[in-house]
Amino acid sequence: GQQLNQSPQSMFIQEGEDVSMNCTSSSIFNTWLWYKQDPGEGPVLLIALYKAGELTSNGRLTAQFGITRKDSFLNISASIPSDVGIYFCAGQNYGGSQGNLIFGKGTKLSVKP
Amino acid sequence: ETGVTQSPTHLIKTRGQQVTLRCSSQSGHNTVSWYQQALGQGPQFIFQYYREEENGRGNFPPRFSGLQFPNYSSELNVNALELDDSALYLCASERGIAGANVLTFGAGSRLTVL
């Protein structure tokens, strides 16, 4: 099925460093979402973006909805060990509810303490 | 309010068998969606149920079917299991079907097909 292109696939960073990951698509979305999934758990919503160009923060996390509606990025500032996990971007098509999401393949984040 | 709960958490089946996975929605949520997450991949949308009727379906064959009950709990049924059906199956609930609702995921049921 269709998936978003998410990069990088994985990254190792030192505690305290800033992290950046992004997601691109050939399709336009009207909503971009960023989720985090810990081992043995389901994805948990971090940030939701509803307008092109929108920049939204949630604590140390900042995400932006690309102006073309085909991309989004997520930044994590001053990473800590509990930031470890897999981060997914997801896009919602026009006319769909949030239940009909298209996910990227994820960015696996590992932090060295 | 309670979250989304799924059962069983793990199960093993053999090729050709049938499986039923269950999901209890978060309190107040009347819409449920099911996703399949293969190892190393992002979740893929299977289908959504709203008020006990299918309200959208992804690219999955008819042997994947579902039910939603009056209390908004849900089942995912998969017939004639294939090896590639091995995955984590996630249930997610939301209130209504308008956009801008928060989708709450359960922890999933991990299915292994041998």
PDB file of C-alpha atoms in Angstrom:
ATOM      1  CA  GLY A   1       0.000   0.000   0.000  1.00  0.00           C
ATOM      2  CA  GLN A   2       0.939   3.662  -0.273  1.00  0.00           C
ATOM      3  CA  GLN A   3       3.417   4.911   2.296  1.00  0.00           C
ATOM      4  CA  LEU A   4       5.146   8.135   3.047  1.00  0.00           C
ATOM      5  CA  ASN A   5       8.907   8.538   2.648  1.00  0.00           C
ATOM      6  CA  GLN A   6      10.342   9.113   6.083  1.00  0.00           C
ATOM      7  CA  SER A   7      13.993   9.840   6.821  1.00  0.00           C
ATOM      8  CA  PRO A   8      16.330   9.033   8.330  1.00  0.00           C
ATOM      9  CA  GLN A   9      15.451   5.378   8.962  1.00  0.00           C
ATOM     10  CA  SER A  10      17.437   5.405  12.191  1.00  0.00           C
ATOM     11  CA  MET A  11      19.695   7.674  14.133  1.00  0.00           C
ATOM     12  CA  PHE A  12      21.990   7.527  17.139  1.00  0.00           C
ATOM     13  CA  ILE A  13      22.528  10.705  19.075  1.00  0.00           C
ATOM     14  CA  GLN A  14      24.122  11.894  22.264  1.00  0.00           C
ATOM     15  CA  GLU A  15      21.871  12.986  25.095  1.00  0.00           C
ATOM     16  CA  GLY A  16      21.319  16.718  24.857  1.00  0.00           C
ATOM     17  CA  GLU A  17      21.575  16.891  21.086  1.00  0.00           C
ATOM     18  CA  ASP A  18      18.827  18.172  18.834  1.00  0.00           C
ATOM     19  CA  VAL A  19      17.120  15.753  16.436  1.00  0.00           C
ATOM     20  CA  SER A  20      15.457  16.385  13.115  1.00  0.00           C
ATOM     21  CA  MET A  21      13.445  14.015  10.953  1.00  0.00           C
ATOM     22  CA  ASN A  22      11.199  14.553   7.986  1.00  0.00           C
ATOM     23  CA  CYS A  23       8.528  13.032   5.853  1.00  0.00           C
ATOM     24  CA  THR A  24       7.655  13.553   2.193  1.00  0.00           C
ATOM     25  CA  SER A  25       4.866  12.376  -0.028  1.00  0.00           C
ATOM     26  CA  SER A  26       3.846  12.547  -3.664  1.00  0.00           C
ATOM     27  CA  SER A  27       0.282  13.186  -2.474  1.00  0.00           C
ATOM     28  CA  ILE A  28      -1.216  16.223  -0.820  1.00  0.00           C
ATOM     29  CA  PHE A  29      -2.518  15.805   2.702  1.00  0.00           C
ATOM     30  CA  ASN A  30      -4.826  18.084   4.659  1.00  0.00           C
ATOM     31  CA  THR A  31      -3.492  16.871   8.007  1.00  0.00           C
ATOM     32  CA  TRP A  32      -0.052  15.727   9.112  1.00  0.00           C
ATOM     33  CA  LEU A  33       0.475  13.860  12.362  1.00  0.00           C
ATOM     34  CA  TRP A  34       3.519  12.689  14.260  1.00  0.00           C
ATOM     35  CA  TYR A  35       3.358   9.611  16.504  1.00  0.00           C
ATOM     36  CA  LYS A  36       5.831   7.861  18.801  1.00  0.00           C
ATOM     37  CA  GLN A  37       5.742   4.124  19.389  1.00  0.00           C
ATOM     38  CA  ASP A  38       7.524   2.461  22.295  1.00  0.00           C
ATOM     39  CA  PRO A  39       8.234  -1.298  22.329  1.00  0.00           C
ATOM     40  CA  GLY A  40       5.118  -3.308  23.078  1.00  0.00           C
ATOM     41  CA  GLU A  41       2.855  -0.296  22.762  1.00  0.00           C
ATOM     42  CA  GLY A  42       0.663   1.321  20.173  1.00  0.00           C
ATOM     43  CA  PRO A  43       1.545   4.674  18.591  1.00  0.00           C
ATOM     44  CA  VAL A  44       0.890   7.749  20.712  1.00  0.00           C
ATOM     45  CA  LEU A  45       0.078  11.094  19.093  1.00  0.00           C
ATOM     46  CA  LEU A  46       2.728  13.776  19.637  1.00  0.00           C
ATOM     47  CA  ILE A  47       1.678  16.627  17.366  1.00  0.00           C
ATOM     48  CA  ALA A  48      -1.129  17.248  14.869  1.00  0.00           C
ATOM     49  CA  LEU A  49      -0.864  19.817  12.062  1.00  0.00           C
ATOM     50  CA  TYR A  50      -3.923  21.073  10.201  1.00  0.00           C
ATOM     51  CA  LYS A  51      -2.824  23.985   8.007  1.00  0.00           C
ATOM     52  CA  ALA A  52      -0.095  24.360   5.397  1.00  0.00           C
ATOM     53  CA  GLY A  53       2.797  26.323   6.885  1.00  0.00           C
ATOM     54  CA  GLU A  54       1.651  25.656  10.449  1.00  0.00           C
ATOM     55  CA  LEU A  55       4.400  25.371  13.050  1.00  0.00           C
ATOM     56  CA  THR A  56       3.377  23.693  16.310  1.00  0.00           C
ATOM     57  CA  SER A  57       5.283  22.887  19.484  1.00  0.00           C
ATOM     58  CA  ASN A  58       4.677  20.372  22.247  1.00  0.00           C
ATOM     59  CA  GLY A  59       7.321  20.810  24.927  1.00  0.00           C
ATOM     60  CA  ARG A  60      10.680  19.982  23.349  1.00  0.00           C
ATOM     61  CA  LEU A  61       9.005  18.860  20.126  1.00  0.00           C
ATOM     62  CA  THR A  62       8.337  21.140  17.170  1.00  0.00           C
ATOM     63  CA  ALA A  63       6.712  20.125  13.906  1.00  0.00           C
ATOM     64  CA  GLN A  64       5.832  21.967  10.726  1.00  0.00           C
ATOM     65  CA  PHE A  65       3.316  21.323   7.968  1.00  0.00           C
ATOM     66  CA  GLY A  66       5.053  22.002   4.649  1.00  0.00           C
ATOM     67  CA  ILE A  67       3.699  24.793   2.487  1.00  0.00           C
ATOM     68  CA  THR A  68       3.245  22.406  -0.453  1.00  0.00           C
ATOM     69  CA  ARG A  69       1.177  20.076   1.776  1.00  0.00           C
ATOM     70  CA  LYS A  70       3.488  17.250   0.714  1.00  0.00           C
ATOM     71  CA  ASP A  71       5.978  17.276   3.562  1.00  0.00           C
ATOM     72  CA  SER A  72       6.472  17.756   7.272  1.00  0.00           C
ATOM     73  CA  PHE A  73       9.335  17.751   9.735  1.00  0.00           C
ATOM     74  CA  LEU A  74       9.700  17.005  13.425  1.00  0.00           C
ATOM     75  CA  ASN A  75      12.419  18.440  15.625  1.00  0.00           C
ATOM     76  CA  ILE A  76      13.290  17.294  19.134  1.00  0.00           C
ATOM     77  CA  SER A  77      15.440  19.639  21.154  1.00  0.00           C
ATOM     78  CA  ALA A  78      17.836  18.610  23.934  1.00  0.00           C
ATOM     79  CA  SER A  79      17.140  14.881  23.597  1.00  0.00           C
ATOM     80  CA  ILE A  80      16.903  12.704  26.716  1.00  0.00           C
ATOM     81  CA  PRO A  81      17.002   8.897  27.120  1.00  0.00           C
ATOM     82  CA  SER A  82      13.208   8.570  27.203  1.00  0.00           C
ATOM     83  CA  ASP A  83      13.050   9.980  23.664  1.00  0.00           C
ATOM     84  CA  VAL A  84      14.160   6.529  22.474  1.00  0.00           C
ATOM     85  CA  GLY A  85      11.541   4.906  20.280  1.00  0.00           C
ATOM     86  CA  ILE A  86      10.184   4.874  16.780  1.00  0.00           C
ATOM     87  CA  TYR A  87       8.684   8.061  15.379  1.00  0.00           C
ATOM     88  CA  PHE A  88       6.091   7.871  12.626  1.00  0.00           C
ATOM     89  CA  CYS A  89       4.672  10.550  10.434  1.00  0.00           C
ATOM     90  CA  ALA A  90       1.156  10.065   9.121  1.00  0.00           C
ATOM     91  CA  GLY A  91      -0.933  11.887   6.577  1.00  0.00           C
ATOM     92  CA  GLN A  92      -4.667  12.157   6.262  1.00  0.00           C
ATOM     93  CA  ASN A  93      -6.337  12.405   2.871  1.00  0.00           C
ATOM     94  CA  TYR A  94      -9.106  14.842   2.075  1.00  0.00           C
ATOM     95  CA  GLY A  95     -12.523  13.549   3.047  1.00  0.00           C
ATOM     96  CA  GLY A  96     -11.223  10.991   5.497  1.00  0.00           C
ATOM     97  CA  SER A  97     -11.490  10.817   9.236  1.00  0.00           C
ATOM     98  CA  GLN A  98      -8.431  10.486  11.359  1.00  0.00           C
ATOM     99  CA  GLY A  99      -9.005   6.735  11.248  1.00  0.00           C
ATOM    100  CA  ASN A 100      -7.820   6.584   7.646  1.00  0.00           C
ATOM    101  CA  LEU A 101      -4.168   7.489   7.972  1.00  0.00           C
ATOM    102  CA  ILE A 102      -1.169   6.737   5.768  1.00  0.00           C
ATOM    103  CA  PHE A 103       1.971   6.135   7.802  1.00  0.00           C
ATOM    104  CA  GLY A 104       5.647   6.419   7.038  1.00  0.00           C
ATOM    105  CA  LYS A 105       8.007   3.545   7.830  1.00  0.00           C
ATOM    106  CA  GLY A 106       9.326   5.262  10.911  1.00  0.00           C
ATOM    107  CA  THR A 107      12.530   6.767  12.258  1.00  0.00           C
ATOM    108  CA  LYS A 108      14.141   4.727  15.013  1.00  0.00           C
ATOM    109  CA  LEU A 109      15.787   6.968  17.564  1.00  0.00           C
ATOM    110  CA  SER A 110      18.460   5.672  19.896  1.00  0.00           C
ATOM    111  CA  VAL A 111      20.073   7.933  22.473  1.00  0.00           C
ATOM    112  CA  LYS A 112      23.393   7.261  24.112  1.00  0.00           C
ATOM    113  CA  PRO A 113      23.184   8.228  27.797  1.00  0.00           C
TER     114      PRO A 113
ATOM    115  CA  GLU B   1     -11.544   7.299  31.125  1.00  0.00           C
ATOM    116  CA  THR B   2     -10.298   3.896  30.042  1.00  0.00           C
ATOM    117  CA  GLY B   3      -8.027   3.544  27.048  1.00  0.00           C
ATOM    118  CA  VAL B   4      -8.204   1.153  24.107  1.00  0.00           C
ATOM    119  CA  THR B   5      -7.698  -2.465  25.135  1.00  0.00           C
ATOM    120  CA  GLN B   6      -6.962  -5.349  22.793  1.00  0.00           C
ATOM    121  CA  SER B   7      -6.956  -9.106  23.201  1.00  0.00           C
ATOM    122  CA  PRO B   8      -5.206 -11.400  22.941  1.00  0.00           C
ATOM    123  CA  THR B   9      -1.812  -9.715  23.202  1.00  0.00           C
ATOM    124  CA  HIS B  10      -0.015 -12.546  21.438  1.00  0.00           C
ATOM    125  CA  LEU B  11      -1.154 -15.588  19.503  1.00  0.00           C
ATOM    126  CA  ILE B  12       0.216 -18.193  17.147  1.00  0.00           C
ATOM    127  CA  LYS B  13      -1.761 -19.752  14.316  1.00  0.00           C
ATOM    128  CA  THR B  14      -0.970 -21.993  11.393  1.00  0.00           C
ATOM    129  CA  ARG B  15      -1.505 -21.252   7.735  1.00  0.00           C
ATOM    130  CA  GLY B  16      -5.110 -21.716   6.652  1.00  0.00           C
ATOM    131  CA  GLN B  17      -6.601 -21.162  10.100  1.00  0.00           C
ATOM    132  CA  GLN B  18      -8.917 -18.355  11.103  1.00  0.00           C
ATOM    133  CA  VAL B  19      -8.345 -15.757  13.826  1.00  0.00           C
ATOM    134  CA  THR B  20     -10.492 -13.264  15.723  1.00  0.00           C
ATOM    135  CA  LEU B  21      -8.955 -10.264  17.449  1.00  0.00           C
ATOM    136  CA  ARG B  22     -10.899  -8.070  19.845  1.00  0.00           C
ATOM    137  CA  CYS B  23     -10.852  -4.427  20.776  1.00  0.00           C
ATOM    138  CA  SER B  24     -12.623  -2.331  23.402  1.00  0.00           C
ATOM    139  CA  SER B  25     -12.794   1.322  22.427  1.00  0.00           C
ATOM    140  CA  GLN B  26     -11.946   4.214  24.679  1.00  0.00           C
ATOM    141  CA  SER B  27     -14.950   5.444  26.630  1.00  0.00           C
ATOM    142  CA  GLY B  28     -17.046   7.850  24.560  1.00  0.00           C
ATOM    143  CA  HIS B  29     -15.509   6.803  21.237  1.00  0.00           C
ATOM    144  CA  ASN B  30     -17.909   5.447  18.607  1.00  0.00           C
ATOM    145  CA  THR B  31     -15.484   4.957  15.730  1.00  0.00           C
ATOM    146  CA  VAL B  32     -12.887   2.207  15.516  1.00  0.00           C
ATOM    147  CA  SER B  33     -10.164   1.556  12.962  1.00  0.00           C
ATOM    148  CA  TRP B  34      -7.895  -1.432  12.492  1.00  0.00           C
ATOM    149  CA  TYR B  35      -4.321  -1.319  11.251  1.00  0.00           C
ATOM    150  CA  GLN B  36      -1.774  -3.985  10.336  1.00  0.00           C
ATOM    151  CA  GLN B  37       1.842  -3.270  11.261  1.00  0.00           C
ATOM    152  CA  ALA B  38       4.410  -5.638   9.783  1.00  0.00           C
ATOM    153  CA  LEU B  39       7.827  -5.817  11.405  1.00  0.00           C
ATOM    154  CA  GLY B  40       9.872  -2.724  10.617  1.00  0.00           C
ATOM    155  CA  GLN B  41       6.989  -0.991   8.856  1.00  0.00           C
ATOM    156  CA  GLY B  42       4.464   1.670   9.658  1.00  0.00           C
ATOM    157  CA  PRO B  43       0.848   0.739  10.341  1.00  0.00           C
ATOM    158  CA  GLN B  44      -1.372   0.148   7.295  1.00  0.00           C
ATOM    159  CA  PHE B  45      -5.079   0.962   7.370  1.00  0.00           C
ATOM    160  CA  ILE B  46      -7.338  -2.092   7.106  1.00  0.00           C
ATOM    161  CA  PHE B  47     -10.813  -0.632   7.692  1.00  0.00           C
ATOM    162  CA  GLN B  48     -12.894   1.619   9.895  1.00  0.00           C
ATOM    163  CA  TYR B  49     -16.265   1.079  11.568  1.00  0.00           C
ATOM    164  CA  TYR B  50     -18.677   3.812  12.602  1.00  0.00           C
ATOM    165  CA  ARG B  51     -22.014   3.056  14.218  1.00  0.00           C
ATOM    166  CA  GLU B  52     -21.615  -0.634  13.454  1.00  0.00           C
ATOM    167  CA  GLU B  53     -21.065  -0.162   9.711  1.00  0.00           C
ATOM    168  CA  GLU B  54     -17.881  -0.244   7.651  1.00  0.00           C
ATOM    169  CA  ASN B  55     -16.885   3.332   6.851  1.00  0.00           C
ATOM    170  CA  GLY B  56     -13.828   2.905   4.679  1.00  0.00           C
ATOM    171  CA  ARG B  57     -11.427   0.146   3.742  1.00  0.00           C
ATOM    172  CA  GLY B  58      -7.771  -0.071   2.799  1.00  0.00           C
ATOM    173  CA  ASN B  59      -6.120  -2.376   0.303  1.00  0.00           C
ATOM    174  CA  PHE B  60      -6.858  -5.642   2.083  1.00  0.00           C
ATOM    175  CA  PRO B  61      -8.625  -8.732   0.655  1.00  0.00           C
ATOM    176  CA  PRO B  62     -12.147  -9.770   1.720  1.00  0.00           C
ATOM    177  CA  ARG B  63     -10.780 -12.455   4.040  1.00  0.00           C
ATOM    178  CA  PHE B  64     -10.133  -9.539   6.395  1.00  0.00           C
ATOM    179  CA  SER B  65     -13.496  -8.669   7.907  1.00  0.00           C
ATOM    180  CA  GLY B  66     -14.742  -6.837  10.946  1.00  0.00           C
ATOM    181  CA  LEU B  67     -17.609  -6.152  13.255  1.00  0.00           C
ATOM    182  CA  GLN B  68     -18.536  -3.317  15.562  1.00  0.00           C
ATOM    183  CA  PHE B  69     -20.994  -3.928  18.368  1.00  0.00           C
ATOM    184  CA  PRO B  70     -23.581  -1.587  19.957  1.00  0.00           C
ATOM    185  CA  ASN B  71     -21.174  -0.904  22.832  1.00  0.00           C
ATOM    186  CA  TYR B  72     -18.604   0.173  20.171  1.00  0.00           C
ATOM    187  CA  SER B  73     -16.277  -2.740  20.846  1.00  0.00           C
ATOM    188  CA  SER B  74     -14.957  -4.365  17.717  1.00  0.00           C
ATOM    189  CA  GLU B  75     -13.577  -7.548  16.199  1.00  0.00           C
ATOM    190  CA  LEU B  76     -11.155  -8.175  13.357  1.00  0.00           C
ATOM    191  CA  ASN B  77     -11.503 -11.547  11.683  1.00  0.00           C
ATOM    192  CA  VAL B  78      -8.984 -12.994   9.279  1.00  0.00           C
ATOM    193  CA  ASN B  79      -9.781 -16.181   7.370  1.00  0.00           C
ATOM    194  CA  ALA B  80      -7.445 -18.532   5.520  1.00  0.00           C
ATOM    195  CA  LEU B  81      -4.365 -17.171   7.251  1.00  0.00           C
ATOM    196  CA  GLU B  82      -1.214 -16.733   5.203  1.00  0.00           C
ATOM    197  CA  LEU B  83       2.375 -16.422   6.411  1.00  0.00           C
ATOM    198  CA  ASP B  84       2.418 -12.727   5.413  1.00  0.00           C
ATOM    199  CA  ASP B  85      -0.437 -12.062   7.837  1.00  0.00           C
ATOM    200  CA  SER B  86       2.097 -12.260  10.650  1.00  0.00           C
ATOM    201  CA  ALA B  87       2.068  -8.747  12.121  1.00  0.00           C
ATOM    202  CA  LEU B  88       1.010  -6.514  14.969  1.00  0.00           C
ATOM    203  CA  TYR B  89      -2.685  -5.665  14.611  1.00  0.00           C
ATOM    204  CA  LEU B  90      -3.593  -2.307  16.081  1.00  0.00           C
ATOM    205  CA  CYS B  91      -7.015  -1.055  16.986  1.00  0.00           C
ATOM    206  CA  ALA B  92      -7.637   2.682  17.288  1.00  0.00           C
ATOM    207  CA  SER B  93     -10.723   4.554  18.406  1.00  0.00           C
ATOM    208  CA  GLU B  94     -11.960   8.113  18.045  1.00  0.00           C
ATOM    209  CA  ARG B  95     -15.061  10.148  18.756  1.00  0.00           C
ATOM    210  CA  GLY B  96     -17.073  10.638  15.562  1.00  0.00           C
ATOM    211  CA  ILE B  97     -15.736  10.663  12.033  1.00  0.00           C
ATOM    212  CA  ALA B  98     -15.009  14.325  11.468  1.00  0.00           C
ATOM    213  CA  GLY B  99     -11.388  15.275  11.041  1.00  0.00           C
ATOM    214  CA  ALA B 100      -9.353  16.786  13.861  1.00  0.00           C
ATOM    215  CA  ASN B 101     -10.265  14.034  16.355  1.00  0.00           C
ATOM    216  CA  VAL B 102      -7.488  12.390  18.301  1.00  0.00           C
ATOM    217  CA  LEU B 103      -6.960   8.745  17.385  1.00  0.00           C
ATOM    218  CA  THR B 104      -6.152   6.568  20.405  1.00  0.00           C
ATOM    219  CA  PHE B 105      -4.340   3.305  19.695  1.00  0.00           C
ATOM    220  CA  GLY B 106      -4.321   0.109  21.700  1.00  0.00           C
ATOM    221  CA  ALA B 107      -1.118  -1.837  22.398  1.00  0.00           C
ATOM    222  CA  GLY B 108      -1.954  -4.338  19.660  1.00  0.00           C
ATOM    223  CA  SER B 109      -2.288  -8.063  19.146  1.00  0.00           C
ATOM    224  CA  ARG B 110       0.802  -9.740  17.780  1.00  0.00           C
ATOM    225  CA  LEU B 111      -0.129 -12.559  15.401  1.00  0.00           C
ATOM    226  CA  THR B 112       2.385 -15.125  14.236  1.00  0.00           C
ATOM    227  CA  VAL B 113       1.377 -17.442  11.399  1.00  0.00           C
ATOM    228  CA  LEU B 114       3.462 -20.596  11.012  1.00  0.00           C
TER     229      LEU B 114
END
